[in-house]
PDB file of C-alpha atoms in Angstrom:
ATOM      1  CA  MET A   1      24.723 -31.829  29.039  1.00  0.00           C
ATOM      2  CA  LEU A   2      26.110 -28.498  29.593  1.00  0.00           C
ATOM      3  CA  VAL A   3      27.327 -28.396  25.604  1.00  0.00           C
ATOM      4  CA  ILE A   4      24.505 -29.460  24.536  1.00  0.00           C
ATOM      5  CA  LEU A   5      22.900 -26.540  26.632  1.00  0.00           C
ATOM      6  CA  ILE A   6      25.479 -23.702  25.405  1.00  0.00           C
ATOM      7  CA  VAL A   7      24.710 -24.957  21.812  1.00  0.00           C
ATOM      8  CA  LEU A   8      20.915 -24.904  22.283  1.00  0.00           C
ATOM      9  CA  LEU A   9      21.443 -21.145  23.891  1.00  0.00           C
ATOM     10  CA  VAL A  10      23.417 -20.142  20.834  1.00  0.00           C
ATOM     11  CA  ILE A  11      20.758 -21.381  18.454  1.00  0.00           C
ATOM     12  CA  PHE A  12      18.487 -19.200  20.523  1.00  0.00           C
ATOM     13  CA  ALA A  13      20.745 -16.645  20.576  1.00  0.00           C
ATOM     14  CA  PHE A  14      20.989 -16.447  16.608  1.00  0.00           C
ATOM     15  CA  CYS A  15      17.563 -17.055  15.932  1.00  0.00           C
ATOM     16  CA  PHE A  16      16.137 -14.430  18.021  1.00  0.00           C
ATOM     17  CA  GLY A  17      19.236 -11.616  16.707  1.00  0.00           C
ATOM     18  CA  VAL A  18      18.063 -12.561  13.503  1.00  0.00           C
ATOM     19  CA  GLY A  19      14.360 -12.132  13.990  1.00  0.00           C
ATOM     20  CA  CYS A  20      14.570  -8.873  15.769  1.00  0.00           C
ATOM     21  CA  TYR A  21      17.082  -7.553  13.229  1.00  0.00           C
ATOM     22  CA  THR A  22      14.965  -8.607  10.503  1.00  0.00           C
ATOM     23  CA  PHE A  23      12.110  -6.659  12.220  1.00  0.00           C
ATOM     24  CA  PHE A  24      14.519  -3.479  12.023  1.00  0.00           C
ATOM     25  CA  ALA A  25      15.293  -3.687   8.847  1.00  0.00           C
ATOM     26  CA  ALA A  26      11.779  -4.129   7.200  1.00  0.00           C
ATOM     27  CA  CYS A  27      10.110  -1.740   9.493  1.00  0.00           C
ATOM     28  CA  GLY A  28      12.279   0.845  10.013  1.00  0.00           C
ATOM     29  CA  ARG A  29      12.127   4.109   8.279  1.00  0.00           C
ATOM     30  CA  GLY A  30      14.311   3.986   5.191  1.00  0.00           C
ATOM     31  CA  LYS A  31      16.658   6.219   3.880  1.00  0.00           C
ATOM     32  CA  GLU A  32      14.779   9.321   2.023  1.00  0.00           C
ATOM     33  CA  ILE A  33      14.707   9.922  -1.988  1.00  0.00           C
ATOM     34  CA  ASN A  34      15.228  13.302  -2.855  1.00  0.00           C
ATOM     35  CA  TRP A  35      12.025  12.633  -5.900  1.00  0.00           C
ATOM     36  CA  SER A  36      13.158  15.863  -7.990  1.00  0.00           C
ATOM     37  CA  ASP A  37      17.129  14.092  -7.910  1.00  0.00           C
ATOM     38  CA  GLU A  38      17.340  12.521 -11.647  1.00  0.00           C
ATOM     39  CA  GLU A  39      20.617  10.973 -10.003  1.00  0.00           C
ATOM     40  CA  ALA A  40      19.334   9.895  -6.727  1.00  0.00           C
ATOM     41  CA  VAL A  41      15.904   8.286  -8.297  1.00  0.00           C
ATOM     42  CA  LYS A  42      18.198   6.695 -10.796  1.00  0.00           C
ATOM     43  CA  ALA A  43      19.914   4.820  -7.814  1.00  0.00           C
ATOM     44  CA  THR A  44      17.330   3.308  -6.411  1.00  0.00           C
ATOM     45  CA  PRO A  45      15.022   0.315  -8.363  1.00  0.00           C
ATOM     46  CA  PHE A  46      12.560   2.876  -9.306  1.00  0.00           C
ATOM     47  CA  GLY A  47      15.380   4.845 -11.498  1.00  0.00           C
ATOM     48  CA  GLN A  48      13.468   3.168 -14.878  1.00  0.00           C
ATOM     49  CA  PHE A  49      10.654   5.196 -14.007  1.00  0.00           C
ATOM     50  CA  TYR A  50      12.430   8.472 -13.364  1.00  0.00           C
ATOM     51  CA  GLY A  51      10.473   9.853 -16.858  1.00  0.00           C
ATOM     52  CA  ASN A  52       7.006   9.257 -15.261  1.00  0.00           C
ATOM     53  CA  ILE A  53       8.229  10.718 -11.534  1.00  0.00           C
ATOM     54  CA  HIS A  54       9.586  13.812 -13.415  1.00  0.00           C
ATOM     55  CA  LEU A  55       6.335  14.108 -15.701  1.00  0.00           C
ATOM     56  CA  GLY A  56       3.919  13.237 -12.546  1.00  0.00           C
ATOM     57  CA  ARG A  57       5.580  16.354 -10.491  1.00  0.00           C
ATOM     58  CA  LEU A  58       5.558  18.444 -12.991  1.00  0.00           C
ATOM     59  CA  TRP A  59       1.722  17.262 -13.717  1.00  0.00           C
ATOM     60  CA  LEU A  60       0.726  18.648 -10.011  1.00  0.00           C
ATOM     61  CA  GLN A  61       2.288  21.527  -9.804  1.00  0.00           C
ATOM     62  CA  ASP A  62      -0.029  22.322 -12.977  1.00  0.00           C
ATOM     63  CA  HIS A  63      -2.745  21.306 -11.405  1.00  0.00           C
ATOM     64  CA  HIS A  64      -2.166  23.390  -8.296  1.00  0.00           C
ATOM     65  CA  ALA A  65      -1.664  20.291  -6.029  1.00  0.00           C
ATOM     66  CA  ARG A  66      -1.937  21.914  -2.223  1.00  0.00           C
ATOM     67  CA  ASP A  67      -0.333  20.139   0.975  1.00  0.00           C
ATOM     68  CA  VAL A  68      -2.739  18.768   3.687  1.00  0.00           C
ATOM     69  CA  PHE A  69      -1.974  17.562   6.978  1.00  0.00           C
ATOM     70  CA  MET A  70      -3.725  15.402   9.724  1.00  0.00           C
ATOM     71  CA  THR A  71      -3.662  14.455  12.918  1.00  0.00           C
ATOM     72  CA  ASN A  72      -4.335  10.235  13.340  1.00  0.00           C
ATOM     73  CA  ARG A  73      -5.537   8.664  16.746  1.00  0.00           C
ATOM     74  CA  GLU A  74      -2.301   7.990  17.529  1.00  0.00           C
ATOM     75  CA  GLY A  75      -1.286  11.788  17.242  1.00  0.00           C
ATOM     76  CA  LEU A  76       0.699  11.034  14.684  1.00  0.00           C
ATOM     77  CA  LYS A  77       1.183  14.339  11.692  1.00  0.00           C
ATOM     78  CA  LEU A  78       0.533  12.431   8.348  1.00  0.00           C
ATOM     79  CA  HIS A  79       1.165  14.467   5.403  1.00  0.00           C
ATOM     80  CA  ALA A  80      -0.805  13.892   2.251  1.00  0.00           C
ATOM     81  CA  VAL A  81      -1.296  16.084  -1.446  1.00  0.00           C
ATOM     82  CA  TRP A  82      -4.671  17.050  -2.492  1.00  0.00           C
ATOM     83  CA  VAL A  83      -5.520  17.474  -6.204  1.00  0.00           C
ATOM     84  CA  PRO A  84      -9.212  18.863  -7.069  1.00  0.00           C
ATOM     85  CA  SER A  85     -11.215  18.110  -9.457  1.00  0.00           C
ATOM     86  CA  PRO A  86     -13.667  21.327 -11.061  1.00  0.00           C
ATOM     87  CA  LYS A  87     -16.303  19.157 -11.998  1.00  0.00           C
ATOM     88  CA  ALA A  88     -15.441  16.423  -8.838  1.00  0.00           C
ATOM     89  CA  LYS A  89     -17.884  13.659  -9.077  1.00  0.00           C
ATOM     90  CA  GLY A  90     -15.296  11.229  -6.491  1.00  0.00           C
ATOM     91  CA  THR A  91     -12.542  11.393  -4.932  1.00  0.00           C
ATOM     92  CA  VAL A  92      -9.617   8.818  -5.348  1.00  0.00           C
ATOM     93  CA  ILE A  93      -7.145   8.310  -2.454  1.00  0.00           C
ATOM     94  CA  PHE A  94      -3.849   6.795  -3.359  1.00  0.00           C
ATOM     95  CA  ALA A  95      -1.957   4.901  -0.929  1.00  0.00           C
ATOM     96  CA  HIS A  96       1.994   3.824  -2.068  1.00  0.00           C
ATOM     97  CA  GLY A  97       4.074   0.947  -1.474  1.00  0.00           C
ATOM     98  CA  PHE A  98       7.059   0.498   0.850  1.00  0.00           C
ATOM     99  CA  HIS A  99       9.909   2.727   0.902  1.00  0.00           C
ATOM    100  CA  SER A 100       7.887   4.319  -1.904  1.00  0.00           C
ATOM    101  CA  CYS A 101       5.410   7.106  -2.341  1.00  0.00           C
ATOM    102  CA  GLY A 102       2.323   8.288  -4.180  1.00  0.00           C
ATOM    103  CA  LEU A 103       4.813  10.288  -6.896  1.00  0.00           C
ATOM    104  CA  SER A 104       6.683   7.091  -8.345  1.00  0.00           C
ATOM    105  CA  ASP A 105       3.398   4.526  -7.634  1.00  0.00           C
ATOM    106  CA  PHE A 106       0.598   6.762  -9.152  1.00  0.00           C
ATOM    107  CA  SER A 107       2.333   9.241 -11.541  1.00  0.00           C
ATOM    108  CA  LEU A 108       0.660   7.527 -14.929  1.00  0.00           C
ATOM    109  CA  ALA A 109      -2.908   7.706 -12.886  1.00  0.00           C
ATOM    110  CA  PHE A 110      -2.953  11.362 -12.054  1.00  0.00           C
ATOM    111  CA  ASP A 111      -4.482  12.162 -15.709  1.00  0.00           C
ATOM    112  CA  LEU A 112      -6.357   9.480 -15.909  1.00  0.00           C
ATOM    113  CA  TYR A 113      -8.861   9.914 -12.668  1.00  0.00           C
ATOM    114  CA  HIS A 114      -8.658  13.843 -13.498  1.00  0.00           C
ATOM    115  CA  ASN A 115     -10.519  13.531 -16.561  1.00  0.00           C
ATOM    116  CA  LEU A 116     -12.603  11.069 -15.070  1.00  0.00           C
ATOM    117  CA  ASP A 117     -13.571  14.098 -12.495  1.00  0.00           C
ATOM    118  CA  MET A 118     -11.999  12.698  -9.531  1.00  0.00           C
ATOM    119  CA  ASN A 119     -10.402  14.726  -6.831  1.00  0.00           C
ATOM    120  CA  ILE A 120      -7.026  13.267  -6.042  1.00  0.00           C
ATOM    121  CA  LEU A 121      -5.957  12.794  -2.309  1.00  0.00           C
ATOM    122  CA  LEU A 122      -2.047  11.382  -2.443  1.00  0.00           C
ATOM    123  CA  LEU A 123      -1.132  10.101   1.027  1.00  0.00           C
ATOM    124  CA  THR A 124       2.471   9.729   2.317  1.00  0.00           C
ATOM    125  CA  HIS A 125       2.151   6.545   4.877  1.00  0.00           C
ATOM    126  CA  ARG A 126       3.466   7.033   8.668  1.00  0.00           C
ATOM    127  CA  THR A 127       7.199   6.405   8.810  1.00  0.00           C
ATOM    128  CA  HIS A 128       7.436   7.602   4.906  1.00  0.00           C
ATOM    129  CA  ALA A 129       8.768  11.017   4.153  1.00  0.00           C
ATOM    130  CA  SER A 130       7.119  13.935   5.895  1.00  0.00           C
ATOM    131  CA  SER A 131       4.402  11.914   7.667  1.00  0.00           C
ATOM    132  CA  GLN A 132       5.444  10.945  11.434  1.00  0.00           C
ATOM    133  CA  GLY A 133       6.317   8.210  12.844  1.00  0.00           C
ATOM    134  CA  LYS A 134       8.478   5.371  13.931  1.00  0.00           C
ATOM    135  CA  TYR A 135       7.585   2.023  12.243  1.00  0.00           C
ATOM    136  CA  ILE A 136       6.387   0.499   8.976  1.00  0.00           C
ATOM    137  CA  THR A 137       3.520  -1.994  10.021  1.00  0.00           C
ATOM    138  CA  PHE A 138       3.036  -3.606   6.539  1.00  0.00           C
ATOM    139  CA  GLY A 139      -0.580  -2.136   6.052  1.00  0.00           C
ATOM    140  CA  VAL A 140      -1.679  -3.024   9.599  1.00  0.00           C
ATOM    141  CA  ASN A 141      -1.837   0.680  11.329  1.00  0.00           C
ATOM    142  CA  GLU A 142      -1.868   2.176   7.698  1.00  0.00           C
ATOM    143  CA  SER A 143      -5.134   1.021   6.964  1.00  0.00           C
ATOM    144  CA  ARG A 144      -6.429   2.601  10.288  1.00  0.00           C
ATOM    145  CA  ASP A 145      -4.826   5.593   8.833  1.00  0.00           C
ATOM    146  CA  MET A 146      -6.264   5.450   5.927  1.00  0.00           C
ATOM    147  CA  TYR A 147      -9.801   5.227   7.932  1.00  0.00           C
ATOM    148  CA  ASP A 148      -8.744   7.951   9.566  1.00  0.00           C
ATOM    149  CA  TRP A 149      -7.690  10.294   6.046  1.00  0.00           C
ATOM    150  CA  ILE A 150     -11.300   9.155   4.867  1.00  0.00           C
ATOM    151  CA  LEU A 151     -12.925  10.977   7.812  1.00  0.00           C
ATOM    152  CA  TYR A 152     -10.343  14.051   7.599  1.00  0.00           C
ATOM    153  CA  HIS A 153     -12.069  14.172   3.844  1.00  0.00           C
ATOM    154  CA  ASN A 154     -15.415  13.819   4.499  1.00  0.00           C
ATOM    155  CA  GLU A 155     -15.086  16.843   7.359  1.00  0.00           C
ATOM    156  CA  HIS A 156     -12.499  19.087   5.517  1.00  0.00           C
ATOM    157  CA  LEU A 157     -12.262  18.388   1.661  1.00  0.00           C
ATOM    158  CA  GLY A 158     -15.715  17.242   0.768  1.00  0.00           C
ATOM    159  CA  ASN A 159     -18.202  14.251   1.042  1.00  0.00           C
ATOM    160  CA  TYR A 160     -17.379  12.884  -2.141  1.00  0.00           C
ATOM    161  CA  PRO A 161     -17.596   9.263  -3.452  1.00  0.00           C
ATOM    162  CA  VAL A 162     -14.419   7.837  -2.833  1.00  0.00           C
ATOM    163  CA  LEU A 163     -12.419   5.081  -4.298  1.00  0.00           C
ATOM    164  CA  CYS A 164      -9.138   3.993  -2.020  1.00  0.00           C
ATOM    165  CA  SER A 165      -6.466   2.418  -4.571  1.00  0.00           C
ATOM    166  CA  GLY A 166      -3.126   1.178  -3.439  1.00  0.00           C
ATOM    167  CA  LEU A 167       0.100  -0.738  -4.650  1.00  0.00           C
ATOM    168  CA  SER A 168       2.004  -3.780  -3.281  1.00  0.00           C
ATOM    169  CA  MET A 169       1.822  -2.525   0.458  1.00  0.00           C
ATOM    170  CA  GLY A 170      -0.730   0.197   0.252  1.00  0.00           C
ATOM    171  CA  ALA A 171      -2.600  -2.344  -1.892  1.00  0.00           C
ATOM    172  CA  ALA A 172      -2.582  -4.447   1.386  1.00  0.00           C
ATOM    173  CA  THR A 173      -3.278  -1.288   2.968  1.00  0.00           C
ATOM    174  CA  VAL A 174      -6.836  -1.391   1.244  1.00  0.00           C
ATOM    175  CA  MET A 175      -7.810  -5.061   1.382  1.00  0.00           C
ATOM    176  CA  TYR A 176      -7.553  -4.516   5.302  1.00  0.00           C
ATOM    177  CA  LEU A 177      -9.435  -1.342   5.135  1.00  0.00           C
ATOM    178  CA  ALA A 178     -12.433  -3.042   3.391  1.00  0.00           C
ATOM    179  CA  GLY A 179     -13.296  -5.295   5.816  1.00  0.00           C
ATOM    180  CA  MET A 180     -13.884  -1.979   8.215  1.00  0.00           C
ATOM    181  CA  ASP A 181     -17.076  -0.246   9.056  1.00  0.00           C
ATOM    182  CA  LEU A 182     -16.510   2.649   6.519  1.00  0.00           C
ATOM    183  CA  PRO A 183     -18.520   5.209   6.121  1.00  0.00           C
ATOM    184  CA  GLU A 184     -21.489   5.192   3.734  1.00  0.00           C
ATOM    185  CA  ASN A 185     -19.386   7.683   0.956  1.00  0.00           C
ATOM    186  CA  VAL A 186     -16.766   4.737   0.558  1.00  0.00           C
ATOM    187  CA  ARG A 187     -17.575   2.947  -2.899  1.00  0.00           C
ATOM    188  CA  GLY A 188     -15.038   0.947  -4.418  1.00  0.00           C
ATOM    189  CA  PHE A 189     -11.146  -0.385  -3.767  1.00  0.00           C
ATOM    190  CA  VAL A 190      -8.221  -1.252  -6.357  1.00  0.00           C
ATOM    191  CA  ALA A 191      -5.793  -3.156  -4.846  1.00  0.00           C
ATOM    192  CA  ASP A 192      -2.706  -4.340  -7.221  1.00  0.00           C
ATOM    193  CA  CYS A 193      -0.111  -6.902  -6.504  1.00  0.00           C
ATOM    194  CA  GLY A 194      -1.216  -6.575  -2.802  1.00  0.00           C
ATOM    195  CA  PHE A 195       0.083  -9.298  -0.171  1.00  0.00           C
ATOM    196  CA  THR A 196      -1.682 -11.311   2.346  1.00  0.00           C
ATOM    197  CA  SER A 197      -0.685 -10.489   5.629  1.00  0.00           C
ATOM    198  CA  PRO A 198       3.069  -8.683   7.223  1.00  0.00           C
ATOM    199  CA  LYS A 199       4.007 -12.203   8.221  1.00  0.00           C
ATOM    200  CA  GLU A 200       3.453 -13.913   4.954  1.00  0.00           C
ATOM    201  CA  ILE A 201       5.224 -11.424   2.824  1.00  0.00           C
ATOM    202  CA  ILE A 202       8.123 -10.763   5.111  1.00  0.00           C
ATOM    203  CA  ALA A 203       8.951 -15.252   5.156  1.00  0.00           C
ATOM    204  CA  HIS A 204       8.448 -15.095   1.389  1.00  0.00           C
ATOM    205  CA  VAL A 205      11.210 -12.407   1.238  1.00  0.00           C
ATOM    206  CA  PHE A 206      13.423 -13.494   4.007  1.00  0.00           C
ATOM    207  CA  LYS A 207      13.647 -16.940   2.058  1.00  0.00           C
ATOM    208  CA  GLN A 208      14.257 -15.212  -0.886  1.00  0.00           C
ATOM    209  CA  LYS A 209      17.219 -13.597   0.765  1.00  0.00           C
ATOM    210  CA  THR A 210      18.636 -15.829   2.621  1.00  0.00           C
ATOM    211  CA  HIS A 211      17.605 -19.355   1.468  1.00  0.00           C
ATOM    212  CA  MET A 212      16.813 -20.361   4.991  1.00  0.00           C
ATOM    213  CA  PRO A 213      13.267 -21.344   6.460  1.00  0.00           C
ATOM    214  CA  ALA A 214      11.526 -18.074   7.826  1.00  0.00           C
ATOM    215  CA  TRP A 215       9.611 -19.985  10.932  1.00  0.00           C
ATOM    216  CA  PRO A 216      12.155 -19.726  13.914  1.00  0.00           C
ATOM    217  CA  PHE A 217      13.109 -16.032  12.756  1.00  0.00           C
ATOM    218  CA  LEU A 218       9.609 -15.102  12.293  1.00  0.00           C
ATOM    219  CA  TRP A 219       8.998 -15.779  16.367  1.00  0.00           C
ATOM    220  CA  ALA A 220      11.497 -12.997  17.268  1.00  0.00           C
ATOM    221  CA  ALA A 221      10.247 -10.436  14.521  1.00  0.00           C
ATOM    222  CA  ASP A 222       6.658 -10.939  15.464  1.00  0.00           C
ATOM    223  CA  LEU A 223       7.833 -10.359  19.187  1.00  0.00           C
ATOM    224  CA  SER A 224      10.056  -7.623  18.031  1.00  0.00           C
ATOM    225  CA  ALA A 225       6.310  -5.987  16.235  1.00  0.00           C
ATOM    226  CA  ARG A 226       4.421  -6.305  19.342  1.00  0.00           C
ATOM    227  CA  PHE A 227       7.111  -4.526  21.354  1.00  0.00           C
ATOM    228  CA  PHE A 228       7.752  -1.557  19.527  1.00  0.00           C
ATOM    229  CA  ALA A 229       5.318  -1.060  17.153  1.00  0.00           C
ATOM    230  CA  GLY A 230       2.516  -2.666  18.817  1.00  0.00           C
ATOM    231  CA  ILE A 231       1.145  -4.919  16.118  1.00  0.00           C
ATOM    232  CA  SER A 232       1.404  -8.474  15.466  1.00  0.00           C
ATOM    233  CA  LEU A 233       2.626  -9.849  12.437  1.00  0.00           C
ATOM    234  CA  ASN A 234      -0.615 -12.218  12.411  1.00  0.00           C
ATOM    235  CA  GLU A 235      -2.898  -9.011  13.086  1.00  0.00           C
ATOM    236  CA  MET A 236      -4.506  -9.017   9.481  1.00  0.00           C
ATOM    237  CA  HIS A 237      -5.081 -11.166   6.489  1.00  0.00           C
ATOM    238  CA  SER A 238      -6.888 -10.094   3.195  1.00  0.00           C
ATOM    239  CA  THR A 239      -8.544 -13.494   3.084  1.00  0.00           C
ATOM    240  CA  GLN A 240     -10.243 -12.558   6.600  1.00  0.00           C
ATOM    241  CA  THR A 241     -10.848  -8.876   6.126  1.00  0.00           C
ATOM    242  CA  LEU A 242     -11.963  -9.245   2.007  1.00  0.00           C
ATOM    243  CA  LEU A 243     -14.490 -11.534   3.559  1.00  0.00           C
ATOM    244  CA  LYS A 244     -16.588  -8.798   5.131  1.00  0.00           C
ATOM    245  CA  ASN A 245     -16.357  -6.669   2.145  1.00  0.00           C
ATOM    246  CA  THR A 246     -19.307  -5.520   0.492  1.00  0.00           C
ATOM    247  CA  ARG A 247     -18.007  -3.027  -2.060  1.00  0.00           C
ATOM    248  CA  PRO A 248     -16.702  -2.887  -5.627  1.00  0.00           C
ATOM    249  CA  ILE A 249     -13.179  -4.073  -5.925  1.00  0.00           C
ATOM    250  CA  LEU A 250     -10.433  -4.848  -8.367  1.00  0.00           C
ATOM    251  CA  LEU A 251      -8.034  -7.028  -7.453  1.00  0.00           C
ATOM    252  CA  VAL A 252      -4.561  -6.845 -10.175  1.00  0.00           C
ATOM    253  CA  HIS A 253      -1.453  -8.989 -10.159  1.00  0.00           C
ATOM    254  CA  GLY A 254       1.261  -9.374 -12.455  1.00  0.00           C
ATOM    255  CA  MET A 255       1.956 -13.129 -13.539  1.00  0.00           C
ATOM    256  CA  GLU A 256       5.889 -12.442 -13.413  1.00  0.00           C
ATOM    257  CA  ASP A 257       5.969 -10.931 -10.368  1.00  0.00           C
ATOM    258  CA  ASP A 258       8.653 -11.866  -8.381  1.00  0.00           C
ATOM    259  CA  PHE A 259       8.385 -10.296  -4.844  1.00  0.00           C
ATOM    260  CA  VAL A 260       4.752 -10.689  -4.283  1.00  0.00           C
ATOM    261  CA  PRO A 261       3.470 -14.075  -5.475  1.00  0.00           C
ATOM    262  CA  THR A 262       0.793 -13.883  -7.656  1.00  0.00           C
ATOM    263  CA  GLU A 263      -0.968 -16.509  -5.449  1.00  0.00           C
ATOM    264  CA  MET A 264      -1.337 -14.481  -2.891  1.00  0.00           C
ATOM    265  CA  THR A 265      -3.981 -11.991  -5.053  1.00  0.00           C
ATOM    266  CA  ARG A 266      -5.461 -15.501  -6.181  1.00  0.00           C
ATOM    267  CA  ARG A 267      -6.239 -16.351  -2.400  1.00  0.00           C
ATOM    268  CA  SER A 268      -7.329 -12.826  -1.815  1.00  0.00           C
ATOM    269  CA  PHE A 269      -9.726 -13.002  -4.453  1.00  0.00           C
ATOM    270  CA  ASP A 270     -11.217 -16.227  -3.705  1.00  0.00           C
ATOM    271  CA  ALA A 271     -11.813 -14.983  -0.507  1.00  0.00           C
ATOM    272  CA  CYS A 272     -13.321 -11.791  -1.192  1.00  0.00           C
ATOM    273  CA  GLY A 273     -17.213 -11.204  -0.630  1.00  0.00           C
ATOM    274  CA  GLY A 274     -18.763  -8.285  -2.794  1.00  0.00           C
ATOM    275  CA  ASP A 275     -18.817  -7.287  -6.566  1.00  0.00           C
ATOM    276  CA  LYS A 276     -15.477  -8.656  -7.188  1.00  0.00           C
ATOM    277  CA  THR A 277     -12.897  -8.175 -10.126  1.00  0.00           C
ATOM    278  CA  LEU A 278      -9.705  -9.890 -11.061  1.00  0.00           C
ATOM    279  CA  LEU A 279      -7.268  -8.920 -13.323  1.00  0.00           C
ATOM    280  CA  LEU A 280      -3.933 -10.890 -13.979  1.00  0.00           C
ATOM    281  CA  VAL A 281      -1.602  -9.862 -16.546  1.00  0.00           C
ATOM    282  CA  GLU A 282       0.978 -12.188 -18.178  1.00  0.00           C
ATOM    283  CA  GLY A 283       4.834 -10.719 -18.644  1.00  0.00           C
ATOM    284  CA  ALA A 284       4.361  -8.095 -16.121  1.00  0.00           C
ATOM    285  CA  GLY A 285       6.261  -7.941 -12.854  1.00  0.00           C
ATOM    286  CA  HIS A 286       5.703  -6.191  -9.603  1.00  0.00           C
ATOM    287  CA  GLY A 287       3.396  -3.090  -9.740  1.00  0.00           C
ATOM    288  CA  VAL A 288       4.029  -2.568 -13.368  1.00  0.00           C
ATOM    289  CA  SER A 289       0.723  -4.217 -14.876  1.00  0.00           C
ATOM    290  CA  PHE A 290      -0.952  -0.759 -15.903  1.00  0.00           C
ATOM    291  CA  LEU A 291       2.719  -0.254 -18.144  1.00  0.00           C
ATOM    292  CA  VAL A 292       1.920  -3.788 -19.880  1.00  0.00           C
ATOM    293  CA  ALA A 293      -1.921  -4.100 -20.141  1.00  0.00           C
ATOM    294  CA  ARG A 294      -3.079  -0.270 -20.113  1.00  0.00           C
ATOM    295  CA  GLU A 295      -5.430  -0.934 -22.378  1.00  0.00           C
ATOM    296  CA  ALA A 296      -7.051  -4.011 -19.932  1.00  0.00           C
ATOM    297  CA  TYR A 297      -6.492  -2.009 -16.987  1.00  0.00           C
ATOM    298  CA  LEU A 298      -8.309   1.102 -18.297  1.00  0.00           C
ATOM    299  CA  GLU A 299     -11.278  -0.880 -18.900  1.00  0.00           C
ATOM    300  CA  LYS A 300     -11.814  -2.116 -15.588  1.00  0.00           C
ATOM    301  CA  ILE A 301     -10.976   1.049 -14.064  1.00  0.00           C
ATOM    302  CA  TYR A 302     -13.372   2.834 -16.045  1.00  0.00           C
ATOM    303  CA  GLN A 303     -16.024   0.252 -15.215  1.00  0.00           C
ATOM    304  CA  LEU A 304     -15.215   0.375 -11.186  1.00  0.00           C
ATOM    305  CA  VAL A 305     -15.076   4.375 -11.545  1.00  0.00           C
ATOM    306  CA  GLU A 306     -18.564   4.229 -13.206  1.00  0.00           C
ATOM    307  CA  LYS A 307     -20.057   2.494  -9.845  1.00  0.00           C
ATOM    308  CA  VAL A 308     -18.382   4.727  -7.129  1.00  0.00           C
ATOM    309  CA  GLN A 309     -19.834   7.547  -8.869  1.00  0.00           C
ATOM    310  CA  GLY A 310     -23.229   5.935  -9.550  1.00  0.00           C
ATOM    311  CA  LYS A 311     -23.143   6.437 -13.108  1.00  0.00           C
ATOM    312  CA  GLU A 312     -23.601   2.290 -13.655  1.00  0.00           C
ATOM    313  CA  LYS A 313     -26.884   1.532 -15.357  1.00  0.00           C
TER     314      LYS A 313
END
């Protein structure tokens, strides 16, 4: 009997330890990247996009981008980059992905939106770069931060029509935001390769990396998230938040995405309320649909921006 008890305690300790480690590995602040250092960037998964990142940084400099800071509801000081348009008819607020930044995720979109007379507000999520925070929450608290950024935008930058656009974790952030009671000037959303919930994406990646079932370890990871970050990994799910959506939304996903399963966007789309459009891109991996199907993607963006700016007939 004692042997059985010891074995059970060892199994419990192992599962609990792995679950706690999973939380800290997933939600802790990652290694900071110097995005202006070519060698540093090329040593990361973003290395293949260094040319785009470099051009995006030059574009921001040429268009007089400036840093802005906002203190959120928790008292965290968060950073963003603001690029006003001389003929502004709206603002696009960009939400980047996990351990990434707005420069790496949206550099190819700067000129596109600027030419459509859109201001750009490029967010730096909590626990990334110059934004404060101890834990990444996979869109849960990030969506609340984005809400606070909308209020900041309306008070300090101008009450322009707003389009919220996110990639990967930023897409989940946008999908969770879509279920909130938002200011009237928020007019639409873009969610590219977003996951459904923190629990489901962490479980998916855990199983990919360890080839073990996630359920005994996710319990400890969720307990850690509750204790340290003040959130549950089950707290938000895109299929629930999007039920409440009433605004135009474009959902995009690469069919060859091996990081966030395409079926997560399919499920989000099926559950979504409001005016919704789905773009699934054959041959595209994670976060590269714009590169693979530029013309189809642009067509959907033009249509959505017209709705946001009130030009649609």
